[in-house]
Amino acid sequence: IGASHTAQALQKLSSHYASNVPNVMEGHQPVLEVKKLTQGLLNELRSGQGGMSFQKLRGAMKLMNENYGTSSGTLQSAYGKIREAIWKDFEAAAARPVTTTEVPAINALRAANTAYKKKLAADELEHLMQTQAIKPREGDLLTMFNRRPLLQALKNNETITKNLSPAEINELT
């Protein structure tokens, strides 16, 4: 799979951390982690002549997703940028014209992309439920459920509206 978006994001991050990070931050764990990550992925892209196998790119995406959820600040931002770039490469690969022999592989990639979009929307809804819709009530053991944030998200949240069909959104309301 061509990984031009991923390569571009990695180059940007790499040059940012090479030129904009003060020397006093050089040894900080998040900075070291981002540098290590970007260099490792850039080396992988160079050895693959600008592309990566589906399995390797999928593995990188899985790693970005796992790390994004458990990090914060500098690291979370870097993981998010790389994750977004990898996703653009998957979308570009699925959208390109294909030869007859590539049809099964591209159909599988398109199905994987669709499943991933549904997972993103489900994860966003789960996050909203945990942070905004379900609230323990003070003073007793009851829990309050407020569906308004979820209904608003079904109309306005880009992650949800972009990744679910109108019929799926309608089914949830």
PDB file of C-alpha atoms in Angstrom, residues 61-168:
ATOM      1  CA  MET A  61      -2.544   1.664  12.971  1.00  0.00           C
ATOM      2  CA  LYS A  62      -3.380  -0.774  15.764  1.00  0.00           C
ATOM      3  CA  LEU A  63      -0.385   0.445  17.758  1.00  0.00           C
ATOM      4  CA  MET A  64      -1.391   4.091  17.224  1.00  0.00           C
ATOM      5  CA  ASN A  65      -4.956   3.333  18.370  1.00  0.00           C
ATOM      6  CA  GLU A  66      -3.788   1.511  21.504  1.00  0.00           C
ATOM      7  CA  ASN A  67      -1.234   4.163  22.410  1.00  0.00           C
ATOM      8  CA  TYR A  68      -3.549   7.072  21.629  1.00  0.00           C
ATOM      9  CA  GLY A  69      -6.060   5.904  24.206  1.00  0.00           C
ATOM     10  CA  THR A  70      -3.471   5.483  26.956  1.00  0.00           C
ATOM     11  CA  SER A  71      -1.365   8.600  26.399  1.00  0.00           C
ATOM     12  CA  SER A  72      -1.754  12.329  26.713  1.00  0.00           C
ATOM     13  CA  GLY A  73      -0.173  15.585  25.592  1.00  0.00           C
ATOM     14  CA  THR A  74       2.727  15.378  23.145  1.00  0.00           C
ATOM     15  CA  LEU A  75       2.512  11.637  22.683  1.00  0.00           C
ATOM     16  CA  GLN A  76      -1.248  11.559  22.145  1.00  0.00           C
ATOM     17  CA  SER A  77      -0.988  14.342  19.588  1.00  0.00           C
ATOM     18  CA  ALA A  78       1.748  12.505  17.665  1.00  0.00           C
ATOM     19  CA  TYR A  79      -0.164   9.202  17.743  1.00  0.00           C
ATOM     20  CA  GLY A  80      -3.276  10.994  16.515  1.00  0.00           C
ATOM     21  CA  LYS A  81      -1.462  12.619  13.589  1.00  0.00           C
ATOM     22  CA  ILE A  82       0.127   9.342  12.526  1.00  0.00           C
ATOM     23  CA  ARG A  83      -3.164   7.481  12.940  1.00  0.00           C
ATOM     24  CA  GLU A  84      -4.952  10.042  10.750  1.00  0.00           C
ATOM     25  CA  ALA A  85      -2.265   9.788   8.057  1.00  0.00           C
ATOM     26  CA  ILE A  86      -2.371   5.986   8.005  1.00  0.00           C
ATOM     27  CA  TRP A  87      -6.145   6.141   7.671  1.00  0.00           C
ATOM     28  CA  LYS A  88      -5.802   8.479   4.664  1.00  0.00           C
ATOM     29  CA  ASP A  89      -3.445   5.956   3.056  1.00  0.00           C
ATOM     30  CA  PHE A  90      -5.952   3.138   3.600  1.00  0.00           C
ATOM     31  CA  GLU A  91      -8.715   5.274   2.097  1.00  0.00           C
ATOM     32  CA  ALA A  92      -6.539   6.217  -0.891  1.00  0.00           C
ATOM     33  CA  ALA A  93      -5.599   2.575  -1.499  1.00  0.00           C
ATOM     34  CA  ALA A  94      -9.245   1.510  -1.459  1.00  0.00           C
ATOM     35  CA  ALA A  95     -10.292   4.332  -3.801  1.00  0.00           C
ATOM     36  CA  ARG A  96      -7.718   3.810  -6.530  1.00  0.00           C
ATOM     37  CA  PRO A  97      -8.529   2.021  -9.811  1.00  0.00           C
ATOM     38  CA  VAL A  98      -7.672  -1.665  -9.736  1.00  0.00           C
ATOM     39  CA  THR A  99      -6.885  -4.456 -12.150  1.00  0.00           C
ATOM     40  CA  THR A 100      -9.013  -7.589 -12.275  1.00  0.00           C
ATOM     41  CA  THR A 101      -6.532  -9.543 -10.172  1.00  0.00           C
ATOM     42  CA  GLU A 102      -6.583  -6.875  -7.444  1.00  0.00           C
ATOM     43  CA  VAL A 103     -10.377  -6.816  -7.027  1.00  0.00           C
ATOM     44  CA  PRO A 104     -10.559  -9.384  -4.174  1.00  0.00           C
ATOM     45  CA  ALA A 105      -7.809  -7.636  -2.195  1.00  0.00           C
ATOM     46  CA  ILE A 106      -9.327  -4.176  -2.700  1.00  0.00           C
ATOM     47  CA  ASN A 107     -12.787  -5.466  -1.773  1.00  0.00           C
ATOM     48  CA  ALA A 108     -11.308  -6.885   1.418  1.00  0.00           C
ATOM     49  CA  LEU A 109      -9.595  -3.546   2.129  1.00  0.00           C
ATOM     50  CA  ARG A 110     -12.833  -1.668   1.518  1.00  0.00           C
ATOM     51  CA  ALA A 111     -14.679  -4.019   3.889  1.00  0.00           C
ATOM     52  CA  ALA A 112     -11.944  -3.528   6.514  1.00  0.00           C
ATOM     53  CA  ASN A 113     -12.162   0.256   6.092  1.00  0.00           C
ATOM     54  CA  THR A 114     -15.943   0.151   6.534  1.00  0.00           C
ATOM     55  CA  ALA A 115     -15.617  -2.002   9.653  1.00  0.00           C
ATOM     56  CA  TYR A 116     -12.999   0.365  11.050  1.00  0.00           C
ATOM     57  CA  LYS A 117     -15.286   3.363  10.469  1.00  0.00           C
ATOM     58  CA  LYS A 118     -18.068   1.613  12.400  1.00  0.00           C
ATOM     59  CA  LYS A 119     -15.640   0.864  15.221  1.00  0.00           C
ATOM     60  CA  LEU A 120     -14.559   4.519  15.392  1.00  0.00           C
ATOM     61  CA  ALA A 121     -18.193   5.605  15.685  1.00  0.00           C
ATOM     62  CA  ALA A 122     -18.939   2.935  18.316  1.00  0.00           C
ATOM     63  CA  ASP A 123     -15.860   3.941  20.328  1.00  0.00           C
ATOM     64  CA  GLU A 124     -16.930   7.587  20.195  1.00  0.00           C
ATOM     65  CA  LEU A 125     -20.451   6.712  21.380  1.00  0.00           C
ATOM     66  CA  GLU A 126     -19.021   4.577  24.185  1.00  0.00           C
ATOM     67  CA  HIS A 127     -16.749   7.426  25.260  1.00  0.00           C
ATOM     68  CA  LEU A 128     -19.684   9.858  25.270  1.00  0.00           C
ATOM     69  CA  MET A 129     -21.782   7.448  27.317  1.00  0.00           C
ATOM     70  CA  GLN A 130     -19.037   7.045  29.892  1.00  0.00           C
ATOM     71  CA  THR A 131     -18.150  10.729  30.149  1.00  0.00           C
ATOM     72  CA  GLN A 132     -21.409  12.578  29.536  1.00  0.00           C
ATOM     73  CA  ALA A 133     -24.505  10.381  29.523  1.00  0.00           C
ATOM     74  CA  ILE A 134     -24.044   8.205  32.613  1.00  0.00           C
ATOM     75  CA  LYS A 135     -23.542  10.048  35.898  1.00  0.00           C
ATOM     76  CA  PRO A 136     -23.686   8.602  39.404  1.00  0.00           C
ATOM     77  CA  ARG A 137     -26.029  10.553  41.616  1.00  0.00           C
ATOM     78  CA  GLU A 138     -24.521  11.945  44.789  1.00  0.00           C
ATOM     79  CA  GLY A 139     -25.851  10.675  48.086  1.00  0.00           C
ATOM     80  CA  ASP A 140     -27.278   7.351  46.899  1.00  0.00           C
ATOM     81  CA  LEU A 141     -26.445   4.396  44.718  1.00  0.00           C
ATOM     82  CA  LEU A 142     -28.577   5.467  41.767  1.00  0.00           C
ATOM     83  CA  THR A 143     -27.147   6.406  38.404  1.00  0.00           C
ATOM     84  CA  MET A 144     -28.558   9.083  36.141  1.00  0.00           C
ATOM     85  CA  PHE A 145     -28.724   8.599  32.394  1.00  0.00           C
ATOM     86  CA  ASN A 146     -28.936  11.677  30.197  1.00  0.00           C
ATOM     87  CA  ARG A 147     -29.537  10.791  26.546  1.00  0.00           C
ATOM     88  CA  ARG A 148     -29.291  14.385  25.286  1.00  0.00           C
ATOM     89  CA  PRO A 149     -25.478  14.330  24.715  1.00  0.00           C
ATOM     90  CA  LEU A 150     -25.833  11.128  22.708  1.00  0.00           C
ATOM     91  CA  LEU A 151     -28.665  12.488  20.578  1.00  0.00           C
ATOM     92  CA  GLN A 152     -26.676  15.678  19.927  1.00  0.00           C
ATOM     93  CA  ALA A 153     -23.627  13.619  18.970  1.00  0.00           C
ATOM     94  CA  LEU A 154     -25.679  11.586  16.498  1.00  0.00           C
ATOM     95  CA  LYS A 155     -26.459  14.850  14.714  1.00  0.00           C
ATOM     96  CA  ASN A 156     -23.277  16.884  15.210  1.00  0.00           C
ATOM     97  CA  ASN A 157     -20.283  14.689  16.070  1.00  0.00           C
ATOM     98  CA  GLU A 158     -18.133  14.368  12.942  1.00  0.00           C
ATOM     99  CA  THR A 159     -16.687  10.990  13.933  1.00  0.00           C
ATOM    100  CA  ILE A 160     -20.189   9.579  14.195  1.00  0.00           C
ATOM    101  CA  THR A 161     -21.886  11.360  11.283  1.00  0.00           C
ATOM    102  CA  LYS A 162     -19.005  10.613   8.913  1.00  0.00           C
ATOM    103  CA  ASN A 163     -18.742   6.925   9.786  1.00  0.00           C
ATOM    104  CA  LEU A 164     -22.356   5.814  10.141  1.00  0.00           C
ATOM    105  CA  SER A 165     -24.979   5.814   7.430  1.00  0.00           C
ATOM    106  CA  PRO A 166     -28.125   7.924   7.866  1.00  0.00           C
ATOM    107  CA  ALA A 167     -30.094   4.689   8.343  1.00  0.00           C
ATOM    108  CA  GLU A 168     -27.759   3.579  11.152  1.00  0.00           C
TER     109      GLU A 168
END
